[in-house]
Structures are given as C-alpha cells and as structure tokens.
C-alpha cells in the first residue's frame, strides 16, 4: 500500500520530503499527489524536488539534474525530460489558500485526484507570523493592529476546510510554539484549534462529517471530540527536535490527528535518539571566508579582517582580559585560511561504511559541487562582531548576552535599544559543541543570530549550512534568490524529523484495527 499525501502550506517541502522518502521493506510508502505553496521561490524548489523524485530510477535524467545543479548555464532538466517535469508540475502548485479563485483550483485538483479517504494523509501547517512571539511583539507595536482582523490567525481554517473535504485517515499539522499562548478576542487560539480539528465540519458551520482525535507524538496525551480543551496540557504537543536526532533546538507544536473510526490509542511515539551537535551537522562542509559588502577581494578581505581582529586583541589586552585577548590573537592568526567564497567541489567520504544515520540521510555521492553553499557579504563592522562573537563562544562556551559582553571598542552597534535589555542576544554564535538554536526565517534578513562558530571564517551561516541543521539532503537544490532560499529553509520542518513522524503514521495506517460499526 502506498498512501497519498496532500501537503498544504508546503514551503520548500521539508515535511513532504520526510514522508516521500519514508521506506518500509525498501519500498516507498507515501506519495505526494498534491502540494500547495504561495511563494514563488519556494514553489520552484518544491517543483524541482518533485521532479527529482520522479526521475529517481532514471540515471540519464538524474545526470541531467546533477549537471543543472552543478553547472551554471546547463539546460534545465525539465526541458530534457518533459514527462517527468509535467508530472512534477501536476503535483506542486503555486496557490494562495484563502484566495477564492485559488481555492476553486485546489478543490478541482482534489476532485480530479479521486483520493480514497482511507489511503490519504493531510500534512502541513499554516503560516506562523501571527502566532510567533516575535511576530506578536511587532504587531503590538502597530497602532492600528487588531488581532481579530489579522487573516493569518485564521489560515488554519483553510487547512480545516480541506480536512473536512477530503476526510483523510490521518493528518499532521505543524506550527510554532507561540501558538500555545496566542489569543484572539481574549481566548487562547490553541483551544479553538483543538476543538475545531476534532470536528472540522461543525467548526465550518456545515454538516458534521469525519471527526478526529488529536494525539501528541511524544506522550500518550490526546484530545477527543467533545473534550474541554482547557483541561488538556497543550504543551504535550511540543516536539523538541534535538531529542530526536536533529542538530537543532527547534521546539514546535505538531498535532497528529487520527480519524475517529480508526482504533488508535497513542501507543506509537517518536523514539528519542542521541544528541547531534552543530559540528556533526556542518563540520564536514568546506570552510569559506565571508565577503566584504564593498570592494571584495581576497587581499582586501584579509587586510580588513586581520586589522579588525588585531585591534580587538590589543584592546582586550589593554583591558586586562587576558584569556580573551589570547584567543582573539589565535583567531587572528587563523584568518585568511578559508579564502574561498563558494562553488566548492563536493567531497564524499571514501570510507563510507562508518557514516551515521544523519550522514546517510544528507549525503549524496553523485553530487559534484556543494549546492547553495556560498558566503554572504558583510560590513566590516559586522565582521568584527562576528569574529569577536565566535571567539567569545570558544572561550566562555556560550553566546554573548547583552552589551556588557561586548566591552571592546567598536563592537557596539548603532541601535537605540542596544543597552535597553531588548534583543540581548542580538549576535549569536552557533557553537560547535551543541545543537544549534532554532533556524528561523529571520536568517533571511541578516546573519546576526547565525554566526559560524569558526572565527577564521568570520561569517554567518550559508544556506547549505542552515539546510544541514534543518536536515535537508545535500542534493536538495533551493531555488529563488538567496534571501528567498534562506526564508525557505528557516520556515521548513526538518525533513529527517518528518521522516520519523512518517514512521509513526505508517504504523497507525498499517496496524490499525477498525472500531466495531454501529449496530
């Protein structure tokens, strides 16, 4: 049995990738029949990945895919293999859910697919800007902001509508942890969401149809139709990704809905595994130097960053910060060794028998170059802060917090709130010896929260490094401009975590026993 997947608010496809890649007895058990995403760059990524899945068994087509990824100016593989490209475009659609015309298109596509409810799984999660703590903070600063009028609070109802329409056996819905404390009209949004998801038809003001029990993936907690949501510990639905073999402290609410007629009591949960650190995820990527925002060249970069590092070393020594001064000097000596800025040859371990599960998930021996692994350009003032922050992390085993941890001359940014206590970790190093902090869409704006732990590279993370922390395979080629690529990666569900969720869903679907029918 191959179960059919509908992926809504798909982004670049992290959640769908995990399901599509899931195998049992060496056979794929899930097939994405329809995915919907509104952003153009993410839709391009989604479509190209769908194409990649369609050509898996055709080495000639795969060679064309790898050439396209590796060589600028290589023909698009979809031009060379139009049938597979047509299949990919028939699966991945650029649609804005909530737009009446796009809703009609989606409904027509679903009708055409003729899905059987017992063989269908709905996945995805509505956009999270309205629920995230940072997003809510920004909204509070808008004088005319009214939460009840923010359509983003209710995009989950589009998910709800498709849930009612298709009546899948199982659904998986993901969102930020902030959804647990988000309120509209004085009421907790999560309570309404839990209540609505158990009976989508009734919530939409239509005839009650398929009903669902909402399960946690990490505990035996569940919410059944008719329950009082205030009596359920909603925190039980939080998945702490770092406990499940993901090199990132990403905490997200993931709701597992199982149709009421399927007799499932929550006996299958995600299995915890050993912690992965940043070095385990990105330590094998080739080093890169940062770029200068103006007048970039190897010599200009070396002259600039070495001068900045030496000035910080001298200042630290004058202020009797001896340990920090020594490490700043050592860091200055390592500058200039990582002189490339991108387009490096892909290296696959010769002795691949000792690869970890993570390595086997992300690595691809057919790749020729590292994809999406190019450094950003930064202003000299930020390079000084990045270099200092990386050295600080090595010395104190933490990221600097607040202005008091930036005592050296020239490090204070020109921000009115620098000494106010807000954004005390405005500059955050991702330490090699621990999981990273949550990769978010903010990485698209600047690299301040995502500083590479190696002072010698003096930069923020590349798209590929962020993608590794999100457990995207190395052959996942992100489309659009680099800002769009960062945004796609930051908003995605880690694909390896999704694969583990797919295992639980597959167990439910294959080992289920039907509840006795009425009468």
Short mmCIF file of C-alpha atoms in Angstrom, two decimals, residues 22-298:
data_model
loop_
_atom_site.label_atom_id
_atom_site.label_comp_id
_atom_site.label_asym_id
_atom_site.label_seq_id
_atom_site.Cartn_x
_atom_site.Cartn_y
_atom_site.Cartn_z
CA UNK A 22 9.99 7.04 4.06
CA UNK A 23 10.51 3.39 3.20
CA UNK A 24 9.33 0.16 4.74
CA UNK A 25 10.89 -3.08 3.48
CA UNK A 26 12.78 -0.99 0.90
CA UNK A 27 9.61 0.38 -0.64
CA UNK A 28 8.36 3.96 -0.54
CA UNK A 29 5.11 4.05 1.39
CA UNK A 30 3.93 7.62 0.79
CA UNK A 31 3.39 9.51 -2.45
CA UNK A 32 2.74 13.23 -2.65
CA UNK A 33 -0.15 13.73 -5.05
CA UNK A 34 -0.70 17.42 -4.39
CA UNK A 35 1.26 20.21 -2.71
CA UNK A 36 0.31 23.87 -2.45
CA UNK A 37 2.60 26.82 -1.73
CA UNK A 38 2.07 30.51 -2.45
CA UNK A 39 5.64 31.92 -2.54
CA UNK A 40 7.28 31.76 -5.98
CA UNK A 41 10.81 30.73 -4.92
CA UNK A 42 9.55 28.03 -2.56
CA UNK A 43 7.21 26.75 -5.28
CA UNK A 44 10.16 26.49 -7.68
CA UNK A 45 12.10 24.49 -5.09
CA UNK A 46 9.07 22.31 -4.42
CA UNK A 47 8.57 21.58 -8.13
CA UNK A 48 12.24 20.79 -8.77
CA UNK A 49 12.28 18.40 -5.81
CA UNK A 50 9.16 16.69 -7.09
CA UNK A 51 10.92 16.28 -10.45
CA UNK A 52 13.91 14.74 -8.65
CA UNK A 53 11.65 12.16 -7.02
CA UNK A 54 10.02 11.31 -10.34
CA UNK A 55 13.38 10.56 -12.02
CA UNK A 56 14.97 8.55 -9.18
CA UNK A 57 15.10 5.38 -11.28
CA UNK A 58 16.38 7.03 -14.47
CA UNK A 59 20.14 7.61 -14.33
CA UNK A 60 20.16 9.57 -17.56
CA UNK A 61 17.62 12.03 -16.16
CA UNK A 62 19.48 12.15 -12.85
CA UNK A 63 22.67 13.07 -14.68
CA UNK A 64 20.81 15.98 -16.28
CA UNK A 65 19.58 17.05 -12.83
CA UNK A 66 23.10 16.98 -11.37
CA UNK A 67 24.50 18.92 -14.34
CA UNK A 68 21.85 21.58 -13.85
CA UNK A 69 22.72 21.82 -10.15
CA UNK A 70 26.48 21.89 -10.76
CA UNK A 71 26.98 23.95 -13.91
CA UNK A 72 25.79 27.48 -14.50
CA UNK A 73 24.12 27.61 -17.90
CA UNK A 74 23.33 23.90 -18.02
CA UNK A 75 19.91 23.18 -19.53
CA UNK A 76 17.00 22.79 -17.14
CA UNK A 77 16.38 19.04 -16.75
CA UNK A 78 12.66 19.63 -17.20
CA UNK A 79 13.33 20.67 -20.80
CA UNK A 80 15.15 17.41 -21.45
CA UNK A 81 12.63 15.18 -19.67
CA UNK A 82 9.25 16.84 -20.21
CA UNK A 83 7.10 13.93 -19.00
CA UNK A 84 8.73 13.91 -15.57
CA UNK A 85 8.58 17.71 -15.46
CA UNK A 86 4.88 17.61 -16.31
CA UNK A 87 4.32 15.12 -13.50
CA UNK A 88 6.16 17.42 -11.09
CA UNK A 89 4.11 20.45 -12.15
CA UNK A 90 0.94 18.39 -11.78
CA UNK A 91 1.93 17.71 -8.18
CA UNK A 92 3.32 21.08 -6.99
CA UNK A 93 1.05 24.12 -7.37
CA UNK A 94 1.55 27.79 -6.58
CA UNK A 95 -1.66 28.59 -4.75
CA UNK A 96 -2.60 31.12 -2.09
CA UNK A 97 -5.04 29.36 0.20
CA UNK A 98 -7.86 31.67 1.19
CA UNK A 99 -7.94 33.27 -2.26
CA UNK A 100 -11.39 32.26 -3.65
CA UNK A 101 -10.09 31.55 -7.15
CA UNK A 102 -7.15 29.53 -5.85
CA UNK A 103 -9.46 27.63 -3.51
CA UNK A 104 -11.54 26.58 -6.54
CA UNK A 105 -8.39 25.43 -8.34
CA UNK A 106 -7.34 23.35 -5.32
CA UNK A 107 -10.77 21.78 -4.98
CA UNK A 108 -10.81 20.89 -8.69
CA UNK A 109 -7.38 19.26 -8.37
CA UNK A 110 -8.51 17.25 -5.36
CA UNK A 111 -11.63 16.14 -7.20
CA UNK A 112 -9.54 15.08 -10.18
CA UNK A 113 -7.19 13.07 -7.93
CA UNK A 114 -10.13 10.87 -6.76
CA UNK A 115 -8.47 10.12 -3.44
CA UNK A 116 -9.72 7.38 -1.15
CA UNK A 117 -10.05 8.72 2.39
CA UNK A 118 -8.62 5.55 3.99
CA UNK A 119 -5.46 5.92 1.91
CA UNK A 120 -4.96 9.68 2.31
CA UNK A 121 -2.85 11.74 4.72
CA UNK A 122 -3.06 15.52 5.01
CA UNK A 123 0.07 17.37 6.16
CA UNK A 124 1.22 20.98 6.51
CA UNK A 125 0.91 23.99 8.74
CA UNK A 126 -0.49 27.49 8.27
CA UNK A 127 1.95 30.43 8.24
CA UNK A 128 3.13 31.25 11.74
CA UNK A 129 3.86 35.00 11.73
CA UNK A 130 0.71 35.83 13.66
CA UNK A 131 1.48 33.23 16.35
CA UNK A 132 5.23 33.61 16.88
CA UNK A 133 6.36 35.63 19.89
CA UNK A 134 8.47 37.93 17.73
CA UNK A 135 5.64 38.44 15.28
CA UNK A 136 3.21 39.28 18.07
CA UNK A 137 5.71 41.73 19.53
CA UNK A 138 5.90 43.50 16.18
CA UNK A 139 2.12 43.53 15.85
CA UNK A 140 1.73 45.14 19.29
CA UNK A 141 3.89 48.00 18.03
CA UNK A 142 1.38 48.76 15.26
CA UNK A 143 -1.13 51.33 16.45
CA UNK A 144 -3.93 50.07 14.19
CA UNK A 145 -3.30 46.35 14.67
CA UNK A 146 -6.36 44.29 15.63
CA UNK A 147 -5.69 40.59 16.14
CA UNK A 148 -9.25 39.66 15.24
CA UNK A 149 -8.74 41.24 11.80
CA UNK A 150 -5.44 39.50 11.03
CA UNK A 151 -6.25 36.88 8.40
CA UNK A 152 -3.12 34.92 9.36
CA UNK A 153 -4.81 33.88 12.61
CA UNK A 154 -7.41 32.03 10.61
CA UNK A 155 -5.42 30.47 7.79
CA UNK A 156 -5.66 27.22 9.72
CA UNK A 157 -9.34 27.27 8.71
CA UNK A 158 -8.19 26.72 5.12
CA UNK A 159 -6.41 23.61 6.38
CA UNK A 160 -9.61 22.76 8.24
CA UNK A 161 -11.67 23.15 5.08
CA UNK A 162 -9.52 20.68 3.14
CA UNK A 163 -9.56 18.33 6.11
CA UNK A 164 -13.36 18.32 6.06
CA UNK A 165 -13.44 17.95 2.29
CA UNK A 166 -11.01 15.02 1.96
CA UNK A 167 -11.61 13.19 5.27
CA UNK A 168 -8.10 11.69 5.40
CA UNK A 169 -7.29 8.79 7.70
CA UNK A 170 -4.57 10.87 9.41
CA UNK A 171 -3.42 14.47 9.40
CA UNK A 172 -0.27 16.18 10.68
CA UNK A 173 -0.38 19.91 11.43
CA UNK A 174 2.70 21.90 12.48
CA UNK A 175 3.11 25.37 13.95
CA UNK A 176 5.30 27.48 16.21
CA UNK A 177 5.30 27.08 19.97
CA UNK A 178 3.90 30.61 20.28
CA UNK A 179 0.53 29.32 19.12
CA UNK A 180 0.03 27.93 22.64
CA UNK A 181 -0.12 31.42 24.16
CA UNK A 182 -1.62 33.36 21.23
CA UNK A 183 -5.00 34.93 21.99
CA UNK A 184 -7.74 36.39 19.83
CA UNK A 185 -10.67 38.10 21.49
CA UNK A 186 -9.23 37.14 24.86
CA UNK A 187 -9.41 33.41 24.07
CA UNK A 188 -6.50 31.06 23.52
CA UNK A 189 -6.22 30.22 19.83
CA UNK A 190 -4.99 26.68 20.55
CA UNK A 191 -8.23 25.82 22.35
CA UNK A 192 -10.28 26.75 19.31
CA UNK A 193 -7.89 24.92 17.00
CA UNK A 194 -8.06 21.70 19.02
CA UNK A 195 -11.84 21.87 19.22
CA UNK A 196 -12.22 22.67 15.53
CA UNK A 197 -9.85 19.96 14.33
CA UNK A 198 -11.82 17.24 16.11
CA UNK A 199 -14.94 18.13 14.10
CA UNK A 200 -14.00 20.21 11.03
CA UNK A 201 -17.48 20.19 9.50
CA UNK A 202 -19.14 21.54 12.61
CA UNK A 203 -16.40 24.16 13.04
CA UNK A 204 -17.03 25.39 9.50
CA UNK A 205 -20.76 25.67 10.12
CA UNK A 206 -21.52 22.71 7.87
CA UNK A 207 -22.82 19.24 8.48
CA UNK A 208 -20.61 17.31 10.85
CA UNK A 209 -18.52 14.76 8.97
CA UNK A 210 -15.35 12.87 9.81
CA UNK A 211 -14.17 13.53 13.37
CA UNK A 212 -10.65 13.22 14.74
CA UNK A 213 -8.77 12.53 17.93
CA UNK A 214 -5.70 14.74 18.34
CA UNK A 215 -2.61 12.93 19.64
CA UNK A 216 0.79 14.01 20.87
CA UNK A 217 3.77 12.40 19.14
CA UNK A 218 5.87 12.43 22.30
CA UNK A 219 3.42 11.34 25.03
CA UNK A 220 0.13 9.46 25.44
CA UNK A 221 -1.80 12.73 25.72
CA UNK A 222 -4.79 13.03 23.41
CA UNK A 223 -7.78 15.30 22.84
CA UNK A 224 -11.01 13.62 21.80
CA UNK A 225 -14.14 15.18 20.28
CA UNK A 226 -16.28 16.80 22.92
CA UNK A 227 -13.48 17.26 25.46
CA UNK A 228 -12.80 20.57 27.20
CA UNK A 229 -9.54 21.87 25.62
CA UNK A 230 -8.69 23.84 28.75
CA UNK A 231 -8.20 20.53 30.57
CA UNK A 232 -5.56 19.32 28.13
CA UNK A 233 -1.91 20.21 28.68
CA UNK A 234 -1.26 21.69 25.23
CA UNK A 235 2.48 21.73 25.94
CA UNK A 236 2.35 17.97 25.47
CA UNK A 237 2.09 18.59 21.74
CA UNK A 238 5.51 20.29 21.62
CA UNK A 239 8.27 18.33 19.91
CA UNK A 240 11.80 19.25 20.99
CA UNK A 241 13.66 18.29 17.84
CA UNK A 242 17.09 17.94 19.45
CA UNK A 243 15.82 14.90 21.38
CA UNK A 244 15.13 13.06 18.14
CA UNK A 245 18.43 13.21 16.27
CA UNK A 246 18.03 16.71 14.84
CA UNK A 247 21.07 19.03 15.30
CA UNK A 248 18.87 21.94 16.31
CA UNK A 249 16.94 23.02 19.42
CA UNK A 250 13.76 23.52 17.42
CA UNK A 251 10.58 23.35 19.50
CA UNK A 252 7.36 23.17 17.52
CA UNK A 253 3.75 22.22 18.12
CA UNK A 254 2.85 19.21 15.96
CA UNK A 255 -0.68 17.82 16.12
CA UNK A 256 -1.34 14.27 14.95
CA UNK A 257 -4.99 13.75 14.05
CA UNK A 258 -6.39 10.25 13.65
CA UNK A 259 -9.87 9.74 12.27
CA UNK A 260 -12.30 8.63 14.96
CA UNK A 261 -13.19 5.33 13.31
CA UNK A 262 -9.55 4.18 13.47
CA UNK A 263 -8.87 2.47 16.77
CA UNK A 264 -5.60 4.10 17.85
CA UNK A 265 -4.66 4.86 21.45
CA UNK A 266 -1.35 6.67 21.01
CA UNK A 267 0.88 3.65 21.50
CA UNK A 268 3.40 4.69 18.84
CA UNK A 269 5.55 7.69 19.66
CA UNK A 270 8.69 9.25 18.26
CA UNK A 271 11.77 7.45 19.53
CA UNK A 272 14.39 9.61 21.21
CA UNK A 273 17.95 9.32 19.94
CA UNK A 274 21.40 10.67 20.70
CA UNK A 275 22.02 14.40 20.52
CA UNK A 276 23.58 15.79 17.35
CA UNK A 277 25.75 18.90 17.56
CA UNK A 278 26.46 21.66 15.08
CA UNK A 279 29.84 20.11 14.31
CA UNK A 280 28.13 16.81 13.46
CA UNK A 281 25.88 18.65 11.00
CA UNK A 282 28.22 21.12 9.29
CA UNK A 283 31.72 20.15 10.39
CA UNK A 284 32.47 18.42 7.08
CA UNK A 285 31.47 21.37 4.89
CA UNK A 286 34.41 23.16 3.26
CA UNK A 287 35.44 26.40 5.01
CA UNK A 288 34.55 29.71 3.36
CA UNK A 289 35.55 33.25 4.11
CA UNK A 290 32.93 35.95 4.36
CA UNK A 291 32.60 38.52 1.61
CA UNK A 292 33.01 42.28 2.00
CA UNK A 293 29.93 44.32 1.16
CA UNK A 294 32.17 46.73 -0.80
CA UNK A 295 35.39 46.19 -2.72
CA UNK A 296 35.58 42.47 -2.07
CA UNK A 297 38.75 40.60 -2.98
CA UNK A 298 40.91 38.05 -1.23
#
